[in-house]
mmCIF file of C-alpha atoms in Angstrom:
data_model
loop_
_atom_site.group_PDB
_atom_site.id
_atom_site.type_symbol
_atom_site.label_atom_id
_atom_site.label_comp_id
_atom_site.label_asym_id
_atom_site.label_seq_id
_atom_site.Cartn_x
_atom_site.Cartn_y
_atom_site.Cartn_z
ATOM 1 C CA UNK A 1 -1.816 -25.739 -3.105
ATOM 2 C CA UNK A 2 -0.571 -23.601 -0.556
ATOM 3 C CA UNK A 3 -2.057 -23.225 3.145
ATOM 4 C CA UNK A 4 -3.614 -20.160 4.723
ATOM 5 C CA UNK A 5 -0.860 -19.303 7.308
ATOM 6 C CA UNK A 6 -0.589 -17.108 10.781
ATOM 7 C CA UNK A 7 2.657 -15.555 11.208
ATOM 8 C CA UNK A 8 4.150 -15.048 14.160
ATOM 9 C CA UNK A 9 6.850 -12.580 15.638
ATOM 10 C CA UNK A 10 10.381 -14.452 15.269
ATOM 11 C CA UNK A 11 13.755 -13.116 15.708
ATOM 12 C CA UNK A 12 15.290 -10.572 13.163
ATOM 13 C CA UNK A 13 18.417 -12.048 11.934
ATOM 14 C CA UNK A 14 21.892 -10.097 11.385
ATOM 15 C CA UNK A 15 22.254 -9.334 7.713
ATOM 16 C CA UNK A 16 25.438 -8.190 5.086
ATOM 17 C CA UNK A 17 24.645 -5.718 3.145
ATOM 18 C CA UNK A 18 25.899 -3.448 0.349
ATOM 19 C CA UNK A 19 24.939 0.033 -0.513
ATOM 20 C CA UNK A 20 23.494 -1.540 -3.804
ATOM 21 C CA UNK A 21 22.221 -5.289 -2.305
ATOM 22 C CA UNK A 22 18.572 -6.009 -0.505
ATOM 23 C CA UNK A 23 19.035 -8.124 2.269
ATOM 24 C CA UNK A 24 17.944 -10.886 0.465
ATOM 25 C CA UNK A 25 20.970 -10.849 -1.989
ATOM 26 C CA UNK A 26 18.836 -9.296 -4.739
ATOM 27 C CA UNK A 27 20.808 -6.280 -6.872
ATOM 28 C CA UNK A 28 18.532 -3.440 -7.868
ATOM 29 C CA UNK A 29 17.525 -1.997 -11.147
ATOM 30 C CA UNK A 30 20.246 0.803 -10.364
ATOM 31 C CA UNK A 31 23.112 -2.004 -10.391
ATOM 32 C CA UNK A 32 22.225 -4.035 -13.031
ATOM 33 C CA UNK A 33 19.244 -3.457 -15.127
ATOM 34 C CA UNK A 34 19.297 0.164 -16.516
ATOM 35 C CA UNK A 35 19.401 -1.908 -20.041
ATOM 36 C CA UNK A 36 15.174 -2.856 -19.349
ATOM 37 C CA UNK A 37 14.459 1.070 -18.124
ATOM 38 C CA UNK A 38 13.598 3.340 -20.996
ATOM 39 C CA UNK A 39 15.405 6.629 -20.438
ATOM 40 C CA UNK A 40 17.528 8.515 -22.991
ATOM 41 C CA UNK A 41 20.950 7.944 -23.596
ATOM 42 C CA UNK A 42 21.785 11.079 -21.802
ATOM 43 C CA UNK A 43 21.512 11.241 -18.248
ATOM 44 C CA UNK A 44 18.375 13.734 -16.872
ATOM 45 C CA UNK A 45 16.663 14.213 -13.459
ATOM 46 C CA UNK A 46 13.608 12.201 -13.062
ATOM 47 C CA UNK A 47 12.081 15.057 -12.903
ATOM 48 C CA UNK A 48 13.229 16.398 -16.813
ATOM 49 C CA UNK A 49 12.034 13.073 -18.700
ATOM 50 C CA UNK A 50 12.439 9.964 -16.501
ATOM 51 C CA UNK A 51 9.582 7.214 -16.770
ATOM 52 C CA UNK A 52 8.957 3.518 -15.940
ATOM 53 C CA UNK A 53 7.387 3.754 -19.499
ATOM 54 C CA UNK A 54 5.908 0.459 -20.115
ATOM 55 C CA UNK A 55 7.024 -1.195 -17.041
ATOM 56 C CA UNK A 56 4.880 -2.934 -14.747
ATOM 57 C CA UNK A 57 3.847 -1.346 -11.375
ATOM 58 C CA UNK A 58 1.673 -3.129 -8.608
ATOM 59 C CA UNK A 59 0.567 -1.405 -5.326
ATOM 60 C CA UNK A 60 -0.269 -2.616 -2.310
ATOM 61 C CA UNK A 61 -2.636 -1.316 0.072
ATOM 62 C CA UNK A 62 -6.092 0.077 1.217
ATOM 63 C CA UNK A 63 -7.419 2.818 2.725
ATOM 64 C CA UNK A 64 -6.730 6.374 1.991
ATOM 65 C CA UNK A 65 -2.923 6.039 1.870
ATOM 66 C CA UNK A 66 -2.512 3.403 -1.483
ATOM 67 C CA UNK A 67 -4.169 6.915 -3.111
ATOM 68 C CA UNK A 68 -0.893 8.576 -3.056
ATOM 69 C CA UNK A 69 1.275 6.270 -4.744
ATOM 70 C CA UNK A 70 -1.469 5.559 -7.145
ATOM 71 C CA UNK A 71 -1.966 9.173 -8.304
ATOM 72 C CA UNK A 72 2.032 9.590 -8.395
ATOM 73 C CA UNK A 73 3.478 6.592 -10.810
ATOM 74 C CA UNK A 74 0.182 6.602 -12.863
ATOM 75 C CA UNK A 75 1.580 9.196 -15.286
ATOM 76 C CA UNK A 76 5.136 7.214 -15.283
ATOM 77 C CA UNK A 77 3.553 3.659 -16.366
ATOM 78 C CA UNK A 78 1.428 2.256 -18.914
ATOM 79 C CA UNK A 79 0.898 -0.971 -16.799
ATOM 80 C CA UNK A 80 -0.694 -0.026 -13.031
ATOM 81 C CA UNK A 81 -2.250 -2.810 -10.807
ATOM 82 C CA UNK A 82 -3.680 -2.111 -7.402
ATOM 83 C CA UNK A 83 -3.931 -4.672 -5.690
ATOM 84 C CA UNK A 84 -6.484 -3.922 -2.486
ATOM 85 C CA UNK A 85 -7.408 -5.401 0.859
ATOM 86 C CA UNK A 86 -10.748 -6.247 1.714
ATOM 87 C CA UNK A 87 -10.934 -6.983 5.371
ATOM 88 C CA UNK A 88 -12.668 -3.418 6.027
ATOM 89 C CA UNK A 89 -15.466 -3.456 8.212
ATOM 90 C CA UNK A 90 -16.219 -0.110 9.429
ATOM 91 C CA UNK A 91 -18.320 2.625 8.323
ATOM 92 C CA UNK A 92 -19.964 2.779 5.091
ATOM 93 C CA UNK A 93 -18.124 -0.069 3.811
ATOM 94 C CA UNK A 94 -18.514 -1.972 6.650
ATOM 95 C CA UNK A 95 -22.513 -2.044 6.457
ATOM 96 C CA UNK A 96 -22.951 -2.577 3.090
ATOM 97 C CA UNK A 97 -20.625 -5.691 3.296
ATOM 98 C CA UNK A 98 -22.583 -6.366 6.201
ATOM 99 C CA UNK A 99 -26.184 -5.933 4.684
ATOM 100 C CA UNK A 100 -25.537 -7.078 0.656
ATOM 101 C CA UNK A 101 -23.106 -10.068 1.817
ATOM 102 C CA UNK A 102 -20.689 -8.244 -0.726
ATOM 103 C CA UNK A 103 -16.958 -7.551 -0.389
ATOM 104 C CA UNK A 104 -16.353 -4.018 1.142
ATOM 105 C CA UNK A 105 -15.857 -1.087 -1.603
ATOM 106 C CA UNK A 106 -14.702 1.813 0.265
ATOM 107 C CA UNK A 107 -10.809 1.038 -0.524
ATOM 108 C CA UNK A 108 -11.732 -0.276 -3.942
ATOM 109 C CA UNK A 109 -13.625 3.298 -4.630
ATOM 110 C CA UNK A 110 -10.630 5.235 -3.333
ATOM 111 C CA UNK A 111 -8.535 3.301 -5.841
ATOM 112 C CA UNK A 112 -10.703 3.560 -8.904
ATOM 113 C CA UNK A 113 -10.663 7.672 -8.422
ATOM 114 C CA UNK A 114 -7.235 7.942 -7.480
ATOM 115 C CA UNK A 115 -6.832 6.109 -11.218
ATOM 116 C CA UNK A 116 -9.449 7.815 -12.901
ATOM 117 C CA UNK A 117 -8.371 9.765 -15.980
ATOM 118 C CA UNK A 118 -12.293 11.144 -16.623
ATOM 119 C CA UNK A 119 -13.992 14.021 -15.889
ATOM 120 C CA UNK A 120 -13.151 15.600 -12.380
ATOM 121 C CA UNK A 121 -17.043 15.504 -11.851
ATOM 122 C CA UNK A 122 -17.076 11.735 -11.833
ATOM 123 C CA UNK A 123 -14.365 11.323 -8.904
ATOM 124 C CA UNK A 124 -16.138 14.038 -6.795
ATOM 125 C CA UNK A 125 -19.387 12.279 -7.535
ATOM 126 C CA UNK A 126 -17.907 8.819 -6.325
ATOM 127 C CA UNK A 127 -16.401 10.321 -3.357
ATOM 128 C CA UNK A 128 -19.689 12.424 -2.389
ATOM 129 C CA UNK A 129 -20.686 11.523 1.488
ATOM 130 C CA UNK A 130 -24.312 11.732 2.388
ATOM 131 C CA UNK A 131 -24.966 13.752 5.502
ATOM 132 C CA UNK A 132 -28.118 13.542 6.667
ATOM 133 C CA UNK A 133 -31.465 10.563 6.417
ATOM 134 C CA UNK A 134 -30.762 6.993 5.868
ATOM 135 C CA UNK A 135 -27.972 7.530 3.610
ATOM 136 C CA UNK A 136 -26.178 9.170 6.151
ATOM 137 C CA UNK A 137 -21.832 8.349 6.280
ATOM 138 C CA UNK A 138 -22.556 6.384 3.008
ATOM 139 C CA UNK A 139 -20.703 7.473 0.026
ATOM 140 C CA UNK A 140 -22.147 7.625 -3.718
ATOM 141 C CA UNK A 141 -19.346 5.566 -4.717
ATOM 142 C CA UNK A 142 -19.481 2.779 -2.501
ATOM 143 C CA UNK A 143 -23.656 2.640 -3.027
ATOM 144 C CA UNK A 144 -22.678 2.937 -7.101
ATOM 145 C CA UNK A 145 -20.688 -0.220 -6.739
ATOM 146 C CA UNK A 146 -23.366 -2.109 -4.517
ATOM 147 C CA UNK A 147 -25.903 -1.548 -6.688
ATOM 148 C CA UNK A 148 -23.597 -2.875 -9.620
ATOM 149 C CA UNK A 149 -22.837 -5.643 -7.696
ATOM 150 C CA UNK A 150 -26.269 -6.752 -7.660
ATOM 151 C CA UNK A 151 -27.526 -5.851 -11.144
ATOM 152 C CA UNK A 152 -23.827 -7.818 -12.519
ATOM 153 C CA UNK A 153 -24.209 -10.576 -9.699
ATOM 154 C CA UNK A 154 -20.523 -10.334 -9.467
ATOM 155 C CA UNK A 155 -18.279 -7.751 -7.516
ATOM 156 C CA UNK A 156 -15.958 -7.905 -9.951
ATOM 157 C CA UNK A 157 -17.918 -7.506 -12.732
ATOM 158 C CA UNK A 158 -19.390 -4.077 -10.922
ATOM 159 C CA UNK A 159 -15.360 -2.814 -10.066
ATOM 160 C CA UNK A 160 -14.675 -3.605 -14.122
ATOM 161 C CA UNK A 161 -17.995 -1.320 -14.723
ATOM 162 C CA UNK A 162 -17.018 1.564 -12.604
ATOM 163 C CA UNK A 163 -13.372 1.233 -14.376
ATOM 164 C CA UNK A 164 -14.881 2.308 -17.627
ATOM 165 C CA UNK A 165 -16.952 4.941 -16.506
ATOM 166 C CA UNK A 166 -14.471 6.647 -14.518
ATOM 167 C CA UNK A 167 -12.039 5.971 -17.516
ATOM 168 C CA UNK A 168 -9.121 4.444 -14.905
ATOM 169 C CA UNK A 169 -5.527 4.379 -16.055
ATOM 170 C CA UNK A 170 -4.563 0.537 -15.183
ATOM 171 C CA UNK A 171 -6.618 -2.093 -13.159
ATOM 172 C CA UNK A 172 -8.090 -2.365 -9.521
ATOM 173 C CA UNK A 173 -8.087 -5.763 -8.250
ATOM 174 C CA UNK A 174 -8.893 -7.299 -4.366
ATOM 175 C CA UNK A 175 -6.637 -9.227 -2.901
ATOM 176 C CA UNK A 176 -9.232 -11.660 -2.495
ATOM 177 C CA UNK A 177 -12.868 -12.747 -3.326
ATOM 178 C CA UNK A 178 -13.828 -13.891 0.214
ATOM 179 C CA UNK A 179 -15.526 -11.849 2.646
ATOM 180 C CA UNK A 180 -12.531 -12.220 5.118
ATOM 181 C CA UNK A 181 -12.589 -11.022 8.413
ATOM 182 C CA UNK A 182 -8.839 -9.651 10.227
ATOM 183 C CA UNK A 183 -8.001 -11.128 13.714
ATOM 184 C CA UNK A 184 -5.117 -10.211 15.150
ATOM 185 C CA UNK A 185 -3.703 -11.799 18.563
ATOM 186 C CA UNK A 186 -2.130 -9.992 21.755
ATOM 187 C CA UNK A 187 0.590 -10.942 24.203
ATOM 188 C CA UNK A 188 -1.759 -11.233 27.022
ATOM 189 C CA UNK A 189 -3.420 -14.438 24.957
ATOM 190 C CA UNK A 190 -6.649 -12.450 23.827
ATOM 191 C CA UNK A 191 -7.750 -11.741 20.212
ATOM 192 C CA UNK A 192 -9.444 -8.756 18.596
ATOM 193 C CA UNK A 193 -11.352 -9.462 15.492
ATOM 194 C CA UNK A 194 -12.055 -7.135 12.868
ATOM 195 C CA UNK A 195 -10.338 -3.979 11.290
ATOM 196 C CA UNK A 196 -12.118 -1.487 13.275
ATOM 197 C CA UNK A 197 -11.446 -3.604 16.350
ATOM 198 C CA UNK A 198 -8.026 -3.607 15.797
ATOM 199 C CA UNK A 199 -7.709 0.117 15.316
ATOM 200 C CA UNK A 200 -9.257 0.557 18.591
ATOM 201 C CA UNK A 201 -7.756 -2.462 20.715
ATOM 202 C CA UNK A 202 -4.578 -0.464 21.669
ATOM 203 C CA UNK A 203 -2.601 -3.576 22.516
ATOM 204 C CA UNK A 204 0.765 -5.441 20.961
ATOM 205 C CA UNK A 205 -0.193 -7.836 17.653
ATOM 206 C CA UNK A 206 1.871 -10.907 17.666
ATOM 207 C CA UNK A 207 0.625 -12.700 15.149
ATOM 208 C CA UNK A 208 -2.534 -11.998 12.286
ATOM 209 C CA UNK A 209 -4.868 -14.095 9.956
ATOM 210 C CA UNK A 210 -7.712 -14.240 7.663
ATOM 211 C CA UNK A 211 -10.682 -16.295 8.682
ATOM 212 C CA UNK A 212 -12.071 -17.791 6.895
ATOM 213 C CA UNK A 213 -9.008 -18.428 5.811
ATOM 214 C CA UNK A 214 -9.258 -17.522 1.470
ATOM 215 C CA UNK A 215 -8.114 -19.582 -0.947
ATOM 216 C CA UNK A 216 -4.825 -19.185 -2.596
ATOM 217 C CA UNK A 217 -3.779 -15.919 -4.520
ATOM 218 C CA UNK A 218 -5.906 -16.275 -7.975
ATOM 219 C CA UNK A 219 -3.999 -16.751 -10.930
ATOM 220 C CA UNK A 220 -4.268 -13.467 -12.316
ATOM 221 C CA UNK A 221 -2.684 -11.889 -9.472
ATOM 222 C CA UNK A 222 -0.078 -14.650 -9.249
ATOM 223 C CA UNK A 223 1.282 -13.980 -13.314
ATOM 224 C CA UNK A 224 0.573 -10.057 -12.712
ATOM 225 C CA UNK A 225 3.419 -10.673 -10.235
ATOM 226 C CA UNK A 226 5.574 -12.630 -11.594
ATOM 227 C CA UNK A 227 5.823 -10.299 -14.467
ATOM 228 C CA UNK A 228 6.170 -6.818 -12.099
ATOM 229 C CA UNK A 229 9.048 -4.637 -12.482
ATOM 230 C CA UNK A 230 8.191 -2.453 -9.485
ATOM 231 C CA UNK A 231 6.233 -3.819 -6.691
ATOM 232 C CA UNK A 232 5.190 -0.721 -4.441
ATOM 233 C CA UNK A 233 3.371 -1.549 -0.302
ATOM 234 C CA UNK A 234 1.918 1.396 0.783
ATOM 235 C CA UNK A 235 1.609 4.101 2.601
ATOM 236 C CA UNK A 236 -1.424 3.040 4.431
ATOM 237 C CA UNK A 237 -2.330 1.146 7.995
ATOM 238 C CA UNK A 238 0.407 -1.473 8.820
ATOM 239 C CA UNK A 239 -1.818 -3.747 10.421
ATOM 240 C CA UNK A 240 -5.331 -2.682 8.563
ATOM 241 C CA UNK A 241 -4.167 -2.270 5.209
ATOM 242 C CA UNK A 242 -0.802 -3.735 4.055
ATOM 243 C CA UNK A 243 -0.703 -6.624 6.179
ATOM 244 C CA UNK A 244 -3.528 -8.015 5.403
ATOM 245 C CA UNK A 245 -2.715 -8.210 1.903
ATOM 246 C CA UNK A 246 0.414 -10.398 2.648
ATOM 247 C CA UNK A 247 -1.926 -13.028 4.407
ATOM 248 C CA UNK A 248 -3.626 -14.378 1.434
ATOM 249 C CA UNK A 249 -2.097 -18.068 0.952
ATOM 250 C CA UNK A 250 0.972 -17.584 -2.043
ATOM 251 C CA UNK A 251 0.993 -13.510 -1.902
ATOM 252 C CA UNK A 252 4.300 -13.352 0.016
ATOM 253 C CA UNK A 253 5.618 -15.746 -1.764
ATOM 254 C CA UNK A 254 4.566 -14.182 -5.061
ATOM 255 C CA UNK A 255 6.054 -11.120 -4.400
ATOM 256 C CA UNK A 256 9.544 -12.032 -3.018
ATOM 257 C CA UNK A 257 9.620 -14.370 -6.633
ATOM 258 C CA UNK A 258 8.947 -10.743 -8.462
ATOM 259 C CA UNK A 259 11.679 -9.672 -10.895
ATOM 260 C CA UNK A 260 11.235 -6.065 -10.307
ATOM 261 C CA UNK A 261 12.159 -4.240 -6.929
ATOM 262 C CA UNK A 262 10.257 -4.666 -3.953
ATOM 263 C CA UNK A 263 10.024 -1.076 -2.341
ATOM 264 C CA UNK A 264 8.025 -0.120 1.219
ATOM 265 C CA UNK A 265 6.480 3.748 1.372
ATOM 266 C CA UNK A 266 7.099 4.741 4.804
ATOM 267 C CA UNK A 267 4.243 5.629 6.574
ATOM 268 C CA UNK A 268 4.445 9.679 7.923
ATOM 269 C CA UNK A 269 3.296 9.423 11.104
ATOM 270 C CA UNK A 270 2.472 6.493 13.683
ATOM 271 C CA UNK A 271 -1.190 5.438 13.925
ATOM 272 C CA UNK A 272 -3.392 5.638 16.918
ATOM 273 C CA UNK A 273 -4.210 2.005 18.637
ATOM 274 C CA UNK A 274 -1.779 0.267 16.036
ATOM 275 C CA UNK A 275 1.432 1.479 15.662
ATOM 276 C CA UNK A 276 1.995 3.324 18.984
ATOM 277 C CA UNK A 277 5.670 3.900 20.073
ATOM 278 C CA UNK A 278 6.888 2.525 16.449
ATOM 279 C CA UNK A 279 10.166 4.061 14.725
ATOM 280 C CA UNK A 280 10.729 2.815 11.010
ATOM 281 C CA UNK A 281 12.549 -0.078 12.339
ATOM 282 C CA UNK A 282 9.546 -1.347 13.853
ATOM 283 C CA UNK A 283 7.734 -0.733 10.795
ATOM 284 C CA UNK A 284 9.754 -2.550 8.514
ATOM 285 C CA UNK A 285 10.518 -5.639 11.399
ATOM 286 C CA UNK A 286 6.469 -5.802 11.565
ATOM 287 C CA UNK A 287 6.238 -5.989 7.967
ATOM 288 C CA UNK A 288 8.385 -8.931 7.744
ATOM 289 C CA UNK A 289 7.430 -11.018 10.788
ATOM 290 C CA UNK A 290 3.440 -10.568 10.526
ATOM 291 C CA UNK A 291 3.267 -10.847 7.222
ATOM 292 C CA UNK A 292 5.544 -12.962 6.126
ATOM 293 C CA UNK A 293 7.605 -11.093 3.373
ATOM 294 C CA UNK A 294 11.502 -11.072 4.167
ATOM 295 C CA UNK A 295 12.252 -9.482 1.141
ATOM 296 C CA UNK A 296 12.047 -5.771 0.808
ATOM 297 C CA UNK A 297 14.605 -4.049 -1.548
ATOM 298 C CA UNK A 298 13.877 -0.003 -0.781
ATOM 299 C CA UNK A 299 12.003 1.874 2.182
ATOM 300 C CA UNK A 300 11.302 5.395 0.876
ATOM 301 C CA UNK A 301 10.907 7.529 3.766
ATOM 302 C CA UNK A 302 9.769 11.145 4.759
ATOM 303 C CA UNK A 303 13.168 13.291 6.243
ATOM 304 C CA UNK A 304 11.370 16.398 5.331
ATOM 305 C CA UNK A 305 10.444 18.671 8.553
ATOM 306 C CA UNK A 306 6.674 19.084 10.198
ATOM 307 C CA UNK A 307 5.348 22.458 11.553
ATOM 308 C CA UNK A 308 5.472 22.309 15.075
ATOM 309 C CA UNK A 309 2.071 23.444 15.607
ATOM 310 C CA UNK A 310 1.178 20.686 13.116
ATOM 311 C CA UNK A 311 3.064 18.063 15.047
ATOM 312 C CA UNK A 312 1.394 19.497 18.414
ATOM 313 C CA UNK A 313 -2.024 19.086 16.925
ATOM 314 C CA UNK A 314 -1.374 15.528 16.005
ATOM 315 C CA UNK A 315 0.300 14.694 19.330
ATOM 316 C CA UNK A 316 -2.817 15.905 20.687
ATOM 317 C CA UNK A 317 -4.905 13.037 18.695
ATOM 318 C CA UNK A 318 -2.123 10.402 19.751
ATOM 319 C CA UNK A 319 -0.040 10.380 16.528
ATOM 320 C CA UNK A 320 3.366 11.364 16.529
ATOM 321 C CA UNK A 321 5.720 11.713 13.606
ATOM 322 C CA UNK A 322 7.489 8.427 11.921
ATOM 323 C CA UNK A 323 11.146 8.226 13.945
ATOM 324 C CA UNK A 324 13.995 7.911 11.546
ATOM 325 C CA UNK A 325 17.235 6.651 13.009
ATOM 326 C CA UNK A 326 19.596 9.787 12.670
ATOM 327 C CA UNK A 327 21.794 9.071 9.234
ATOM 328 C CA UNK A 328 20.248 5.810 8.803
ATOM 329 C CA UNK A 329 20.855 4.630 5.004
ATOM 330 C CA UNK A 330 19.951 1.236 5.739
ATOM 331 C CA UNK A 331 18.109 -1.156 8.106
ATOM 332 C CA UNK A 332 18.898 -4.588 8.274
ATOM 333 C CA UNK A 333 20.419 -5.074 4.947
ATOM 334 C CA UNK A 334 17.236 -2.620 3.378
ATOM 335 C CA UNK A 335 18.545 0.466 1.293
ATOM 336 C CA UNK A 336 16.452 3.221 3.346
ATOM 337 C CA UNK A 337 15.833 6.191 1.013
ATOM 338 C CA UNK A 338 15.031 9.624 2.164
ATOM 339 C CA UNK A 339 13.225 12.118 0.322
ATOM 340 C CA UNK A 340 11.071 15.696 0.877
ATOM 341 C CA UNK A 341 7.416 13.782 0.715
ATOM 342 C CA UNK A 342 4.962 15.845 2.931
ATOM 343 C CA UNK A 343 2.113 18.243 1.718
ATOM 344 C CA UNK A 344 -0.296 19.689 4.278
ATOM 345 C CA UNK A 345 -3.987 19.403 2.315
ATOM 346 C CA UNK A 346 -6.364 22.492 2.910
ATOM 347 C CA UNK A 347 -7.819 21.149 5.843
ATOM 348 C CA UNK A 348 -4.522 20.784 7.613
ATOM 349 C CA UNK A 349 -3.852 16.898 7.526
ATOM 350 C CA UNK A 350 -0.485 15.663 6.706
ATOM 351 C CA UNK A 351 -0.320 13.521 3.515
ATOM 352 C CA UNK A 352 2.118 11.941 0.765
ATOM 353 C CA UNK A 353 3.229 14.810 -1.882
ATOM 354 C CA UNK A 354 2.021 12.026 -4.596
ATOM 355 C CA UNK A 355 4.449 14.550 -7.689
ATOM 356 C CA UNK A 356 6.892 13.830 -5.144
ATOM 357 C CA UNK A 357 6.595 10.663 -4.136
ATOM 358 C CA UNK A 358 6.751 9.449 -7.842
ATOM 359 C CA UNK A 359 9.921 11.257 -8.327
ATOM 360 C CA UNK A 360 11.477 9.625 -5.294
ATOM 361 C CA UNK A 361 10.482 6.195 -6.910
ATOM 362 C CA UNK A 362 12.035 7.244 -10.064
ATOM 363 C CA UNK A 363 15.388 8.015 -8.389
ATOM 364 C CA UNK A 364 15.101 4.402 -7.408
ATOM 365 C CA UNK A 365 13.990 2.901 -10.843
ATOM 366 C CA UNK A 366 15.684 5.416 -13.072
ATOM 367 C CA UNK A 367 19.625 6.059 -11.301
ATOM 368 C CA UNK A 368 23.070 6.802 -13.331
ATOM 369 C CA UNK A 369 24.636 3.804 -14.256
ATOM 370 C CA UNK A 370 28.181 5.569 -12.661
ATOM 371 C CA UNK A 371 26.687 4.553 -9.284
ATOM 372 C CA UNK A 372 26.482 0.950 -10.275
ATOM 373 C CA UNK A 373 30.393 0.850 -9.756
ATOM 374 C CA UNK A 374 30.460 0.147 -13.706
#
């Protein structure tokens, strides 16, 4: 059985690379594949027709940012698998793991909306945050699934539940059952334990783990892989909600062994206390050397422009937008792929276009055979 493993930094080795070839050797869907993608004979925008159909699709992720992707490719794909962290231990989340010794459900919740085909009410009931008395920064959502928890006995049981009644396209799944905690080491030989001390820590992270360290990646997640046609990490936290994924004993492994592509969504914008200074080389490097996954086939990025007085106002909060290598089509041997992905919500934060975001996948997944060479 495999062992739990810390990774470490290591050097970034020079890599050949094609305009169609990963890094890792691996030729894309658009080289070699079209044959398994069902699109009509003639060729049409992924916008007029395109669709994974009945291929499979697992995400990656956790927090808000696994919600865009999700909400995107769940009207291209019969066959959707989210697979979530569960290392949060902040807020709402954070106490109820803390106080019913059950696995943290604000992630889950985000996913199970995000997915939910049912009536609009539902999602706004699950997302509802309690203002004022005891209940106060809890959401209805996350208290829905504790209380399931303990009438099923299982956390599991009381996602599968919540699944129904929300009527969600496709399955949510945690990465793992154990109540792990994140720990992340620093250059200067201390450790900060814990998502939410992480976040705040505002040093280097050399090298991350689980503890206690979980047992090996459950054997439904291990065949959901190994039968995925697109396997999609992010957006979301690098260290806080991607990464952690990657550290469960086999998942790395699993994912490289995939048949389908293996494609990063850039994040937009750095994050406070974690990312600081990062361009999307650093991103992708990170992604590789802490969590131990050399093989990533696409990074989708953002190349469309910010609002100054938006970028000001995050500057201002200590985020600054993602830095994109001018005419970069590639980093170390990794296709990079730009697209227009940005929407400003009503309240002014900067977020994944998730219409567009699916498109830009589909330009990956669905491409003219011409371009193949063939």
């Amino acid at each position: 059985m495999p062992k739990a493993r810390t990774f470490a930094r290591r050097s970034t080795r020079p890599t050949t690379s094609s305009k169609c070839r990963s890094a890792n050797g691996r030729t894309s869907w658009s080289i070699t594949t079209r044959e398994r993608l069902e699109v009509n004979d003639v060729p049409t925008p992924p916008s007029e027709g395109a669709t994974t159909g009945s291929k499979r699709v697992v995400v990656f992720g956790g927090g808000t940012g696994i919600s865009a992707s999700l909400r995107g490719i769940k009207t291209h794909t019969n066959d959707l698998t989210a697979i979530v962290t569960v290392a949060d231990d902040g807020g709402s989340s954070g106490r109820l793991r803390k106080d019913y010794h059950m696995l943290p459900p604000g992630d889950i919740r985000n996913c199970l909306v995000a997915l939910s085909d049912g009536d609009p009410l539902l999602g706004d009931l699950f997302n509802y945050r309690f203002e004022d008395s005891i209940l106060r920064g809890h959401s209805f959502g996350n208290l829905f699934l504790a209380v399931l928890t303990r009438l099923t006995g299982e956390f599991r049981a009381a996602v599968e539940q919540a699944r129904r009644l929300l009527g969600v396209r496709g399955q949510v799944i945690p990465s793992t059952d154990t109540r792990v905690v994140l720990v992340a080491s620093h250059p200067d030989g201390t450790r900060s334990t814990g998502e939410q001390c992480i976040s705040k820590c505002g040093k280097p992270i050399t090298a991350m783990e689980l503890k206690p360290p979980p047992p090996p990646i459950s054997d439904e997640i291990a065949g959901i892989l190994a039968e995925a046609d697109l396997v999609l990490l992010g957006p979301g936290s690098l260290f806080t909600s991607i990464i952690p994924n990657l550290l469960v004993p086999g998942m790395a492994d699993a994912i490289e062994a995939c048949p389908g592509l293996v494609v990063l969504v850039a994040n937009l914008m750095t994050q406070p206390g974690e990312t600081d200074g990062f361009d999307l080389r650093n991103h992708v490097r990170t992604l590789k050397e802490l969590g131990g996954l050399e093989r990533i086939d696409h990074v989708i990025v953002n190349t469309a422009p910010v609002a100054t007085e938006v970028r000001d106002r995050y500057r201002e909060a200590g985020a600054e937008i993602l830095v994109i290598p001018e005419d970069t089509t590639e980093l170390d041997g990794t296709p990079v792929v730009p697209a227009d992905l940005v929407t400003l919500t009503d309240e002014g934060m900067l977020r994944h276009d998730h219409e567009r975001l699916a498109l830009a996948l589909l330009q990956i997944v669905v491409r003219p055979r011409e371009e193949s060479g063939s």
